[in-house]
Amino acid sequence: MEKIDPTFIREVAQISGTIPSRCYNCSACTSGCQFAHIMDKKPHEIIRLVQIGLKNEALAASGPWICVGCNTCSMECPNAIDIPAVMDAIRAMAIAKGEIPEKDIYNFHKEILGSIKRYGRTHKLEIMMRFKLVSRDFFSDMDLGVRMLSRRKLHILPSRIKGVRDVRNLFKKVG
Amino acid sequence: MKCDVKPIEVTWFPGCSMKTSAMENHESFKIFCEAIGIRLIELPDWNCCGSSSAHSIDQELAIDLVARNLALAPSGRPILTACPSCTLRFKEAHHHLMESSEARIRFRKQWGVPFDPAKKVMHFFELIDGMDISAFTPGKKPLAGLTYAPYYGCMLARPPKLRNQKNFHGLLEKILGTLGAKAVDWKGHNKCCGTFLSVARPEATTEVVNAIVQSGLDSGAECLITACAMCQLNLEIRCNLKDQIPVLHFSEILTLALGKGKNTDQWFKRHLVDPKPLLAAKGLI
């Protein structure tokens, strides 16, 4: 069995600025979540793993990566735990550890950030094309892409800001 | 009563969605604001707020990306947003800067100006809450006969630290109600649309989006009216139900209600479900 890491909860509390020890596991968060059914560990289970110090298990879970941060769970939570902030903290720890359980979702975020770094704004067409290359999924959504292009929902050229250097400087740490 | 209002000047932050994939949202929004006396002055050289991705990977970057916009914005007028995602990112960064002296020092170092707490970030709904939009269509109920499902997505939710701030439960219903439209009671109004999972997990998003649209159909709505450009996109591109209903941006329906639609063909050809038959039947185009 995995070794318990008693410092895990403090680490999460510090990064997230919320207090996971308040959770009494009523699972209201999971009940309200639109995507809990595709998570291996659901929101209330993630909080429980944090409470009992099963760090490796929490960091290897897909839940924090599937979470889109819609805040429905934190609205439901009777103890006002900022659950998406806990998910943010766990993702940050998994990235620091270099073991990312949901590579394609991570790659998608990286493509968005890469676009912001290059232009200061997001360029959706390029993001989609690069994401497809990285995930080696060339054919799904081709028809959708064509429909979006023909309806001018995807722009061919990016919109580039003048202060792109300012924005690039912000990325020094992330790379 | 004649409605001559002195224009309210605001710094306008459109965000990436309204500037690109949801240009019809932006065009109709600009017309509507002008019509009700809000003067939008676009923030020059604004950058992306970081959306869902910055805070997912690096929380400091999420604050910094918003901070540049806060530093660029001139003092003395509020910063107006209409995208719920941009709004949340701005409000979280503003809150963080209010709470943390370290963050304020960092802000000053990075941008050479001190953080100005008076540059408040305001969602468009905050601005029109309390305004009587029906005063702009005197004696008429332009949306009479339209039955719609109001869709807020995650806009009504917020993290616990922002719980004390204003929220917008029922605002769409209130405003569109004064213009004659009838909202249905339905179960989809605050269900998340899936945002980026639309790309990374399309099947799961389709499941969720189909449930939302189906619930609108079951409740007798003729269309969905969304508060968010991203939701509008997901509801259209990921729905694969046989029967679908148009998904309109709130700004489109408001502008049409005021009779101010211009080049509306340009808006509607960007919709995947054509709203023209419905709007023509209601006498709106």
Short mmCIF file of N, CA, C and O in Angstrom, two decimals, chain A residues 15-16 18 32 34-35 37-38 65-72 74-77 80-83 85 88-89 91-92 95 102 104-106 108-110 112-113 116 120-122 124 128 131 141 144 147-148 151-155 160-164 166-167 170-171 173-174, chain B residues 16-17 19-21 23-24 45-48 50 52-61 64-65 68 88 110-111 154 156-161 163 169 190-202 204-205 207-208 212 232-233 236-238 266 268-272:
data_model
loop_
_atom_site.label_atom_id
_atom_site.label_comp_id
_atom_site.label_asym_id
_atom_site.label_seq_id
_atom_site.Cartn_x
_atom_site.Cartn_y
_atom_site.Cartn_z
N ILE A 15 -0.89 25.94 -1.27
CA ILE A 15 -0.94 26.34 -2.68
C ILE A 15 -2.33 26.83 -3.07
O ILE A 15 -2.49 27.80 -3.79
N SER A 16 -3.35 26.14 -2.56
CA SER A 16 -4.71 26.44 -3.02
C SER A 16 -5.36 27.58 -2.24
O SER A 16 -6.32 28.18 -2.71
N THR A 18 -7.15 27.18 0.27
CA THR A 18 -8.42 26.71 0.83
C THR A 18 -8.12 25.61 1.85
O THR A 18 -7.00 25.15 1.95
N GLY A 32 -22.93 17.42 -8.26
CA GLY A 32 -23.23 18.52 -9.16
C GLY A 32 -22.33 18.56 -10.38
O GLY A 32 -22.57 19.32 -11.32
N GLN A 34 -20.63 18.00 -13.84
CA GLN A 34 -21.09 17.52 -15.15
C GLN A 34 -20.18 16.42 -15.69
O GLN A 34 -20.55 15.71 -16.60
N PHE A 35 -18.95 16.37 -15.20
CA PHE A 35 -17.98 15.46 -15.81
C PHE A 35 -17.43 14.40 -14.85
O PHE A 35 -16.50 13.68 -15.19
N HIS A 37 -18.50 11.61 -14.14
CA HIS A 37 -18.60 10.23 -14.63
C HIS A 37 -17.43 9.83 -15.52
O HIS A 37 -17.22 8.64 -15.77
N ILE A 38 -16.65 10.80 -16.01
CA ILE A 38 -15.48 10.38 -16.80
C ILE A 38 -14.17 10.57 -16.01
O ILE A 38 -13.08 10.46 -16.56
N TRP A 65 -7.51 16.85 -13.95
CA TRP A 65 -7.26 17.29 -15.33
C TRP A 65 -8.55 17.43 -16.11
O TRP A 65 -8.68 18.28 -16.99
N ILE A 66 -9.53 16.56 -15.79
CA ILE A 66 -10.84 16.67 -16.45
C ILE A 66 -11.56 17.92 -15.95
O ILE A 66 -12.31 18.55 -16.69
N CYS A 67 -11.33 18.29 -14.70
CA CYS A 67 -12.00 19.45 -14.10
C CYS A 67 -11.75 20.69 -14.94
O CYS A 67 -10.62 21.01 -15.25
N VAL A 68 -12.85 21.40 -15.32
CA VAL A 68 -12.70 22.62 -16.11
C VAL A 68 -12.80 23.87 -15.23
O VAL A 68 -12.71 24.99 -15.73
N GLY A 69 -13.01 23.67 -13.93
CA GLY A 69 -13.07 24.82 -13.03
C GLY A 69 -14.34 25.63 -13.18
O GLY A 69 -14.31 26.85 -13.10
N CYS A 70 -15.48 24.97 -13.41
CA CYS A 70 -16.74 25.72 -13.60
C CYS A 70 -17.29 26.21 -12.27
O CYS A 70 -18.23 27.00 -12.24
N ASN A 71 -16.72 25.72 -11.16
CA ASN A 71 -17.10 26.17 -9.82
C ASN A 71 -18.47 25.72 -9.34
O ASN A 71 -18.93 26.17 -8.28
N THR A 72 -19.12 24.84 -10.09
CA THR A 72 -20.41 24.32 -9.61
C THR A 72 -20.21 23.62 -8.27
O THR A 72 -21.00 23.79 -7.34
N SER A 74 -17.87 24.14 -5.97
CA SER A 74 -17.59 25.01 -4.83
C SER A 74 -18.83 25.80 -4.42
O SER A 74 -18.92 26.26 -3.29
N MET A 75 -19.79 25.94 -5.34
CA MET A 75 -21.06 26.56 -4.95
C MET A 75 -21.87 25.60 -4.07
O MET A 75 -22.57 26.02 -3.16
N GLU A 76 -21.76 24.30 -4.40
CA GLU A 76 -22.52 23.29 -3.65
C GLU A 76 -21.91 23.04 -2.27
O GLU A 76 -22.61 22.65 -1.34
N CYS A 77 -20.60 23.21 -2.16
CA CYS A 77 -19.90 22.75 -0.95
C CYS A 77 -20.40 23.46 0.30
O CYS A 77 -20.31 24.68 0.41
N ALA A 80 -17.64 25.51 2.04
CA ALA A 80 -16.96 26.56 1.25
C ALA A 80 -15.53 26.20 0.90
O ALA A 80 -14.63 27.03 1.00
N ILE A 81 -15.31 24.95 0.51
CA ILE A 81 -13.97 24.56 0.04
C ILE A 81 -13.88 24.91 -1.44
O ILE A 81 -14.78 24.60 -2.22
N ASP A 82 -12.79 25.56 -1.80
CA ASP A 82 -12.58 25.94 -3.20
C ASP A 82 -12.00 24.71 -3.92
O ASP A 82 -10.79 24.57 -4.05
N ILE A 83 -12.88 23.83 -4.36
CA ILE A 83 -12.43 22.55 -4.91
C ILE A 83 -11.61 22.74 -6.19
O ILE A 83 -10.55 22.12 -6.35
N ALA A 85 -9.65 25.10 -6.84
CA ALA A 85 -8.31 25.54 -6.43
C ALA A 85 -7.48 24.35 -5.96
O ALA A 85 -6.26 24.31 -6.17
N ASP A 88 -6.31 22.77 -9.10
CA ASP A 88 -5.18 23.56 -9.63
C ASP A 88 -3.89 23.16 -8.91
O ASP A 88 -2.84 22.96 -9.53
N ALA A 89 -3.97 23.04 -7.57
CA ALA A 89 -2.78 22.73 -6.78
C ALA A 89 -2.25 21.34 -7.14
O ALA A 89 -1.04 21.15 -7.30
N ARG A 91 -2.69 19.66 -9.93
CA ARG A 91 -2.10 19.72 -11.28
C ARG A 91 -0.69 20.29 -11.22
O ARG A 91 0.23 19.74 -11.81
N ALA A 92 -0.54 21.39 -10.47
CA ALA A 92 0.78 22.02 -10.36
C ALA A 92 1.80 21.04 -9.78
O ALA A 92 2.94 20.96 -10.25
N ILE A 95 2.74 18.43 -12.39
CA ILE A 95 3.65 19.00 -13.39
C ILE A 95 5.06 19.08 -12.80
O ILE A 95 6.03 18.71 -13.44
N GLU A 102 -2.89 12.97 -17.66
CA GLU A 102 -3.73 13.24 -18.84
C GLU A 102 -2.93 14.11 -19.80
O GLU A 102 -3.10 15.33 -19.86
N ASP A 104 -2.97 14.56 -23.05
CA ASP A 104 -3.59 15.36 -24.11
C ASP A 104 -4.21 16.64 -23.56
O ASP A 104 -4.14 17.69 -24.21
N ILE A 105 -4.78 16.57 -22.36
CA ILE A 105 -5.37 17.79 -21.79
C ILE A 105 -4.24 18.78 -21.45
O ILE A 105 -4.34 19.98 -21.72
N TYR A 106 -3.15 18.23 -20.91
CA TYR A 106 -1.98 19.08 -20.62
C TYR A 106 -1.47 19.72 -21.92
O TYR A 106 -1.20 20.93 -21.96
N PHE A 108 -3.14 20.36 -24.58
CA PHE A 108 -4.08 21.39 -25.03
C PHE A 108 -3.82 22.71 -24.31
O PHE A 108 -3.72 23.77 -24.93
N HIS A 109 -3.68 22.65 -22.97
CA HIS A 109 -3.39 23.89 -22.22
C HIS A 109 -2.09 24.51 -22.70
O HIS A 109 -1.96 25.72 -22.82
N LYS A 110 -1.10 23.64 -22.99
CA LYS A 110 0.19 24.18 -23.44
C LYS A 110 0.05 24.87 -24.80
O LYS A 110 0.71 25.88 -25.06
N ILE A 112 -2.65 26.41 -25.89
CA ILE A 112 -3.31 27.71 -25.64
C ILE A 112 -2.26 28.71 -25.14
O ILE A 112 -2.16 29.83 -25.65
N LEU A 113 -1.47 28.27 -24.16
CA LEU A 113 -0.47 29.18 -23.59
C LEU A 113 0.59 29.54 -24.62
O LEU A 113 1.06 30.68 -24.68
N ILE A 116 -0.74 32.28 -26.70
CA ILE A 116 -0.71 33.57 -25.99
C ILE A 116 0.72 34.10 -25.97
O ILE A 116 0.95 35.30 -26.15
N GLY A 120 0.11 37.03 -27.87
CA GLY A 120 -0.56 37.83 -26.84
C GLY A 120 -2.05 37.51 -26.75
O GLY A 120 -2.72 37.90 -25.81
N ARG A 121 -2.55 36.83 -27.78
CA ARG A 121 -3.95 36.41 -27.78
C ARG A 121 -4.01 34.98 -28.32
O ARG A 121 -3.02 34.48 -28.84
N THR A 122 -5.17 34.36 -28.20
CA THR A 122 -5.25 32.99 -28.70
C THR A 122 -5.62 32.99 -30.19
O THR A 122 -6.47 33.76 -30.62
N LYS A 124 -7.16 30.43 -32.53
CA LYS A 124 -7.80 29.13 -32.38
C LYS A 124 -7.45 28.12 -33.47
O LYS A 124 -7.25 26.95 -33.19
N MET A 128 -5.82 24.50 -32.70
CA MET A 128 -6.45 23.24 -33.05
C MET A 128 -5.52 22.38 -33.90
O MET A 128 -5.40 21.18 -33.70
N PHE A 131 -2.62 21.12 -31.82
CA PHE A 131 -3.09 20.12 -30.87
C PHE A 131 -3.28 18.78 -31.57
O PHE A 131 -2.93 17.72 -31.05
N ASP A 141 -12.99 15.34 -36.37
CA ASP A 141 -13.39 16.75 -36.41
C ASP A 141 -12.95 17.50 -37.67
O ASP A 141 -13.02 18.72 -37.72
N LEU A 144 -15.93 19.28 -38.93
CA LEU A 144 -16.27 20.42 -38.07
C LEU A 144 -15.34 21.60 -38.36
O LEU A 144 -15.78 22.74 -38.48
N ARG A 147 -16.45 23.25 -41.47
CA ARG A 147 -17.67 24.04 -41.25
C ARG A 147 -17.36 25.34 -40.51
O ARG A 147 -17.90 26.39 -40.81
N MET A 148 -16.45 25.24 -39.52
CA MET A 148 -16.12 26.44 -38.74
C MET A 148 -15.35 27.45 -39.59
O MET A 148 -15.56 28.66 -39.46
N ARG A 151 -17.73 29.19 -41.94
CA ARG A 151 -18.59 30.16 -41.25
C ARG A 151 -17.77 31.24 -40.57
O ARG A 151 -18.27 31.97 -39.73
N ARG A 152 -16.51 31.28 -40.90
CA ARG A 152 -15.57 32.28 -40.38
C ARG A 152 -15.52 32.29 -38.85
O ARG A 152 -15.33 33.33 -38.23
N LYS A 153 -15.70 31.13 -38.25
CA LYS A 153 -15.54 31.04 -36.81
C LYS A 153 -14.07 30.84 -36.47
O LYS A 153 -13.64 31.10 -35.36
N LEU A 154 -13.33 30.31 -37.43
CA LEU A 154 -11.88 30.18 -37.25
C LEU A 154 -11.22 31.17 -38.18
O LEU A 154 -11.53 31.21 -39.37
N HIS A 155 -10.32 31.96 -37.66
CA HIS A 155 -9.63 32.93 -38.50
C HIS A 155 -8.30 32.35 -38.97
O HIS A 155 -7.62 31.66 -38.23
N ARG A 160 -2.17 39.80 -33.45
CA ARG A 160 -0.95 39.90 -32.65
C ARG A 160 -0.90 41.25 -31.96
O ARG A 160 -1.17 42.28 -32.57
N ILE A 161 -0.59 41.24 -30.66
CA ILE A 161 -0.56 42.52 -29.95
C ILE A 161 0.82 43.16 -30.09
O ILE A 161 1.80 42.49 -30.43
N LYS A 162 0.90 44.46 -29.81
CA LYS A 162 2.19 45.16 -29.92
C LYS A 162 3.10 44.77 -28.76
O LYS A 162 4.30 44.63 -28.92
N GLY A 163 2.52 44.63 -27.59
CA GLY A 163 3.33 44.36 -26.40
C GLY A 163 3.61 42.88 -26.19
O GLY A 163 3.64 42.41 -25.06
N VAL A 164 3.84 42.16 -27.30
CA VAL A 164 4.00 40.71 -27.16
C VAL A 164 5.24 40.37 -26.32
O VAL A 164 5.28 39.36 -25.62
N ASP A 166 6.25 41.97 -23.60
CA ASP A 166 5.80 42.02 -22.19
C ASP A 166 5.19 40.68 -21.80
O ASP A 166 5.44 40.15 -20.73
N VAL A 167 4.34 40.17 -22.70
CA VAL A 167 3.64 38.92 -22.41
C VAL A 167 4.64 37.77 -22.35
O VAL A 167 4.58 36.93 -21.46
N LEU A 170 6.43 37.16 -19.18
CA LEU A 170 5.67 36.52 -18.10
C LEU A 170 5.83 35.00 -18.12
O LEU A 170 5.54 34.33 -17.14
N PHE A 171 6.27 34.49 -19.25
CA PHE A 171 6.35 33.04 -19.43
C PHE A 171 7.70 32.46 -19.04
O PHE A 171 7.89 31.27 -19.14
N LYS A 173 9.16 31.56 -16.51
CA LYS A 173 9.19 30.43 -15.59
C LYS A 173 8.62 29.15 -16.22
O LYS A 173 9.16 28.08 -16.06
N VAL A 174 7.51 29.33 -16.93
CA VAL A 174 6.83 28.14 -17.47
C VAL A 174 7.54 27.55 -18.69
O VAL A 174 7.43 26.38 -18.96
N CYS B 16 -10.75 37.09 -26.39
CA CYS B 16 -10.46 36.41 -27.66
C CYS B 16 -11.71 35.86 -28.35
O CYS B 16 -11.84 35.93 -29.56
N SER B 17 -12.65 35.29 -27.55
CA SER B 17 -13.82 34.67 -28.18
C SER B 17 -14.64 35.69 -28.94
O SER B 17 -15.01 35.50 -30.09
N LYS B 19 -13.80 38.46 -30.08
CA LYS B 19 -13.08 39.07 -31.20
C LYS B 19 -12.95 38.14 -32.39
O LYS B 19 -12.69 38.59 -33.50
N THR B 20 -13.06 36.84 -32.17
CA THR B 20 -12.86 35.92 -33.30
C THR B 20 -14.06 35.01 -33.54
O THR B 20 -14.93 35.34 -34.33
N SER B 21 -14.11 33.89 -32.83
CA SER B 21 -15.13 32.88 -33.16
C SER B 21 -16.55 33.40 -32.92
O SER B 21 -17.50 32.90 -33.51
N MET B 23 -17.72 36.67 -33.37
CA MET B 23 -17.75 38.06 -33.81
C MET B 23 -19.18 38.61 -33.85
O MET B 23 -19.40 39.80 -33.61
N GLU B 24 -20.15 37.73 -34.13
CA GLU B 24 -21.55 38.20 -34.17
C GLU B 24 -21.99 38.65 -32.78
O GLU B 24 -22.81 39.56 -32.64
N ASP B 45 -4.36 47.35 -27.16
CA ASP B 45 -3.33 46.30 -27.05
C ASP B 45 -3.58 45.29 -25.91
O ASP B 45 -2.62 44.76 -25.33
N TRP B 46 -4.86 45.05 -25.60
CA TRP B 46 -5.17 44.08 -24.55
C TRP B 46 -4.63 42.70 -24.91
O TRP B 46 -4.47 42.37 -26.08
N ASN B 47 -4.34 41.90 -23.88
CA ASN B 47 -3.92 40.51 -24.14
C ASN B 47 -4.91 39.53 -23.53
O ASN B 47 -5.73 39.91 -22.69
N CYS B 48 -4.81 38.29 -23.98
CA CYS B 48 -5.70 37.22 -23.51
C CYS B 48 -5.61 37.08 -21.99
O CYS B 48 -4.53 37.18 -21.42
N GLY B 50 -5.90 34.49 -20.28
CA GLY B 50 -5.36 33.21 -19.86
C GLY B 50 -6.39 32.10 -19.85
O GLY B 50 -6.07 30.92 -19.76
N SER B 52 -9.10 29.23 -19.39
CA SER B 52 -9.04 28.10 -18.45
C SER B 52 -7.63 27.53 -18.34
O SER B 52 -7.34 26.77 -17.42
N SER B 53 -6.78 27.88 -19.30
CA SER B 53 -5.50 27.16 -19.38
C SER B 53 -4.43 27.71 -18.46
O SER B 53 -3.68 26.94 -17.87
N ALA B 54 -4.34 29.04 -18.31
CA ALA B 54 -3.24 29.58 -17.50
C ALA B 54 -3.33 29.09 -16.06
O ALA B 54 -2.36 28.54 -15.53
N HIS B 55 -4.50 29.21 -15.44
CA HIS B 55 -4.57 28.79 -14.03
C HIS B 55 -4.48 27.27 -13.89
O HIS B 55 -4.14 26.78 -12.82
N SER B 56 -4.78 26.55 -14.98
CA SER B 56 -4.69 25.09 -14.91
C SER B 56 -3.23 24.64 -14.80
O SER B 56 -2.94 23.57 -14.29
N ILE B 57 -2.32 25.44 -15.35
CA ILE B 57 -0.93 25.03 -15.40
C ILE B 57 -0.06 25.89 -14.48
O ILE B 57 0.88 25.39 -13.89
N ASP B 58 -0.35 27.16 -14.39
CA ASP B 58 0.51 28.04 -13.62
C ASP B 58 -0.31 29.21 -13.06
O ASP B 58 -0.72 30.11 -13.80
N GLN B 59 -0.55 29.17 -11.76
CA GLN B 59 -1.45 30.16 -11.17
C GLN B 59 -0.88 31.57 -11.20
O GLN B 59 -1.61 32.55 -11.31
N GLU B 60 0.44 31.66 -11.09
CA GLU B 60 1.05 32.99 -11.10
C GLU B 60 0.90 33.64 -12.47
O GLU B 60 0.60 34.84 -12.58
N LEU B 61 1.08 32.83 -13.51
CA LEU B 61 0.91 33.33 -14.87
C LEU B 61 -0.52 33.84 -15.08
O LEU B 61 -0.74 34.87 -15.74
N ASP B 64 -0.66 37.20 -13.67
CA ASP B 64 0.18 38.14 -14.45
C ASP B 64 -0.49 38.55 -15.76
O ASP B 64 -0.38 39.71 -16.17
N LEU B 65 -1.12 37.61 -16.43
CA LEU B 65 -1.75 37.92 -17.72
C LEU B 65 -2.86 38.96 -17.54
O LEU B 65 -3.01 39.88 -18.34
N ARG B 68 -1.37 42.61 -16.62
CA ARG B 68 -0.94 43.52 -17.70
C ARG B 68 -2.12 44.36 -18.18
O ARG B 68 -1.98 45.56 -18.39
N LEU B 88 -14.35 36.19 -14.65
CA LEU B 88 -13.88 35.46 -13.47
C LEU B 88 -12.37 35.60 -13.30
O LEU B 88 -11.88 35.81 -12.20
N GLN B 110 6.65 44.87 -12.08
CA GLN B 110 6.47 44.39 -13.45
C GLN B 110 6.01 45.48 -14.40
O GLN B 110 6.43 45.53 -15.54
N TRP B 111 5.10 46.32 -13.92
CA TRP B 111 4.44 47.25 -14.86
C TRP B 111 4.81 48.70 -14.64
O TRP B 111 4.38 49.57 -15.39
N CYS B 154 -21.70 28.33 -16.52
CA CYS B 154 -21.08 28.41 -15.19
C CYS B 154 -21.04 29.83 -14.68
O CYS B 154 -20.46 30.13 -13.64
N LEU B 156 -23.07 31.70 -13.19
CA LEU B 156 -23.64 32.02 -11.89
C LEU B 156 -22.81 31.44 -10.74
O LEU B 156 -23.03 31.76 -9.59
N ALA B 157 -21.87 30.55 -11.08
CA ALA B 157 -21.04 29.93 -10.04
C ALA B 157 -19.78 30.76 -9.85
O ALA B 157 -19.34 31.44 -10.76
N ARG B 158 -19.23 30.69 -8.66
CA ARG B 158 -17.98 31.38 -8.42
C ARG B 158 -17.28 30.72 -7.25
O ARG B 158 -17.92 30.03 -6.46
N PRO B 159 -15.96 30.92 -7.14
CA PRO B 159 -15.26 30.31 -6.00
C PRO B 159 -15.70 30.95 -4.68
O PRO B 159 -16.17 32.09 -4.68
N PRO B 160 -15.53 30.22 -3.57
CA PRO B 160 -16.00 30.72 -2.28
C PRO B 160 -15.48 32.13 -1.95
O PRO B 160 -16.21 32.92 -1.37
N LYS B 161 -14.25 32.43 -2.36
CA LYS B 161 -13.72 33.74 -1.97
C LYS B 161 -14.43 34.91 -2.68
O LYS B 161 -14.32 36.04 -2.24
N ARG B 163 -17.78 34.80 -3.15
CA ARG B 163 -19.20 34.58 -2.91
C ARG B 163 -19.97 35.85 -2.55
O ARG B 163 -21.16 35.94 -2.79
N HIS B 169 -28.36 35.75 -10.91
CA HIS B 169 -29.48 34.82 -11.02
C HIS B 169 -30.72 35.55 -11.53
O HIS B 169 -31.12 36.57 -10.94
N ASN B 190 -27.88 26.29 -15.53
CA ASN B 190 -26.54 26.54 -14.99
C ASN B 190 -25.62 25.32 -15.10
O ASN B 190 -24.72 25.14 -14.30
N LYS B 191 -25.87 24.50 -16.12
CA LYS B 191 -25.00 23.33 -16.32
C LYS B 191 -23.81 23.72 -17.18
O LYS B 191 -23.97 24.35 -18.22
N CYS B 192 -22.65 23.32 -16.75
CA CYS B 192 -21.41 23.65 -17.48
C CYS B 192 -21.42 23.05 -18.89
O CYS B 192 -21.85 21.92 -19.10
N CYS B 193 -20.93 23.82 -19.87
CA CYS B 193 -20.92 23.38 -21.27
C CYS B 193 -19.70 22.53 -21.61
O CYS B 193 -19.59 21.98 -22.70
N GLY B 194 -18.73 22.46 -20.69
CA GLY B 194 -17.55 21.65 -20.94
C GLY B 194 -16.30 22.43 -21.36
O GLY B 194 -15.21 21.87 -21.40
N THR B 195 -16.43 23.67 -21.67
CA THR B 195 -15.33 24.54 -22.17
C THR B 195 -14.32 23.74 -23.00
O THR B 195 -14.67 23.20 -24.03
N PHE B 196 -13.08 23.64 -22.50
CA PHE B 196 -12.03 23.07 -23.34
C PHE B 196 -12.16 21.56 -23.55
O PHE B 196 -11.49 20.99 -24.42
N LEU B 197 -13.02 20.90 -22.76
CA LEU B 197 -13.19 19.47 -23.00
C LEU B 197 -13.83 19.22 -24.37
O LEU B 197 -13.76 18.13 -24.92
N SER B 198 -14.43 20.27 -24.93
CA SER B 198 -14.98 20.21 -26.27
C SER B 198 -13.90 19.79 -27.27
O SER B 198 -14.18 19.14 -28.27
N VAL B 199 -12.66 20.15 -26.99
CA VAL B 199 -11.53 19.76 -27.85
C VAL B 199 -10.87 18.49 -27.34
O VAL B 199 -10.62 17.55 -28.09
N ALA B 200 -10.61 18.45 -26.03
CA ALA B 200 -9.83 17.34 -25.49
C ALA B 200 -10.67 16.09 -25.21
O ALA B 200 -10.14 14.98 -25.18
N ARG B 201 -11.97 16.24 -24.95
CA ARG B 201 -12.87 15.11 -24.71
C ARG B 201 -14.19 15.34 -25.43
O ARG B 201 -15.24 15.52 -24.81
N PRO B 202 -14.16 15.34 -26.78
CA PRO B 202 -15.37 15.71 -27.51
C PRO B 202 -16.59 14.83 -27.22
O PRO B 202 -17.71 15.35 -27.12
N ALA B 204 -17.48 13.22 -24.47
CA ALA B 204 -18.08 13.56 -23.18
C ALA B 204 -18.81 14.90 -23.27
O ALA B 204 -19.86 15.09 -22.65
N THR B 205 -18.24 15.81 -24.05
CA THR B 205 -18.89 17.13 -24.19
C THR B 205 -20.20 16.99 -24.95
O THR B 205 -21.20 17.61 -24.58
N GLU B 207 -22.18 14.48 -24.95
CA GLU B 207 -23.16 13.90 -24.02
C GLU B 207 -23.80 15.01 -23.16
O GLU B 207 -25.02 15.08 -23.00
N VAL B 208 -22.93 15.88 -22.63
CA VAL B 208 -23.38 16.94 -21.74
C VAL B 208 -24.20 17.99 -22.51
O VAL B 208 -25.27 18.42 -22.06
N ILE B 212 -28.25 19.20 -22.31
CA ILE B 212 -28.68 20.59 -22.10
C ILE B 212 -29.71 20.98 -23.17
O ILE B 212 -30.80 21.47 -22.86
N GLN B 232 -22.05 29.24 -26.24
CA GLN B 232 -22.81 29.26 -27.48
C GLN B 232 -22.13 28.36 -28.51
O GLN B 232 -22.77 27.57 -29.18
N LEU B 233 -20.81 28.48 -28.60
CA LEU B 233 -20.03 27.69 -29.56
C LEU B 233 -20.16 26.19 -29.24
O LEU B 233 -20.47 25.38 -30.11
N GLU B 236 -23.48 24.64 -29.99
CA GLU B 236 -23.73 24.42 -31.42
C GLU B 236 -22.84 23.33 -32.01
O GLU B 236 -23.32 22.44 -32.69
N ILE B 237 -21.53 23.40 -31.74
CA ILE B 237 -20.64 22.47 -32.46
C ILE B 237 -20.69 21.05 -31.90
O ILE B 237 -20.40 20.10 -32.62
N ARG B 238 -21.03 20.89 -30.62
CA ARG B 238 -20.99 19.53 -30.07
C ARG B 238 -22.35 18.87 -29.97
O ARG B 238 -22.44 17.72 -29.53
N GLN B 266 -24.80 38.67 -41.62
CA GLN B 266 -23.42 38.39 -41.23
C GLN B 266 -23.35 37.70 -39.86
O GLN B 266 -22.45 36.93 -39.60
N PHE B 268 -25.91 35.76 -38.60
CA PHE B 268 -26.57 34.46 -38.60
C PHE B 268 -25.85 33.42 -39.44
O PHE B 268 -26.00 32.23 -39.21
N LYS B 269 -25.03 33.89 -40.40
CA LYS B 269 -24.32 32.86 -41.16
C LYS B 269 -23.20 32.24 -40.33
O LYS B 269 -22.63 31.22 -40.70
N ARG B 270 -22.90 32.83 -39.19
CA ARG B 270 -21.92 32.23 -38.29
C ARG B 270 -22.55 31.21 -37.34
O ARG B 270 -21.87 30.62 -36.51
N HIS B 271 -23.86 31.08 -37.41
CA HIS B 271 -24.53 30.09 -36.55
C HIS B 271 -24.61 28.75 -37.29
O HIS B 271 -24.88 28.72 -38.48
N LEU B 272 -24.40 27.68 -36.56
CA LEU B 272 -24.52 26.36 -37.20
C LEU B 272 -25.98 25.92 -37.30
O LEU B 272 -26.34 25.17 -38.17
#
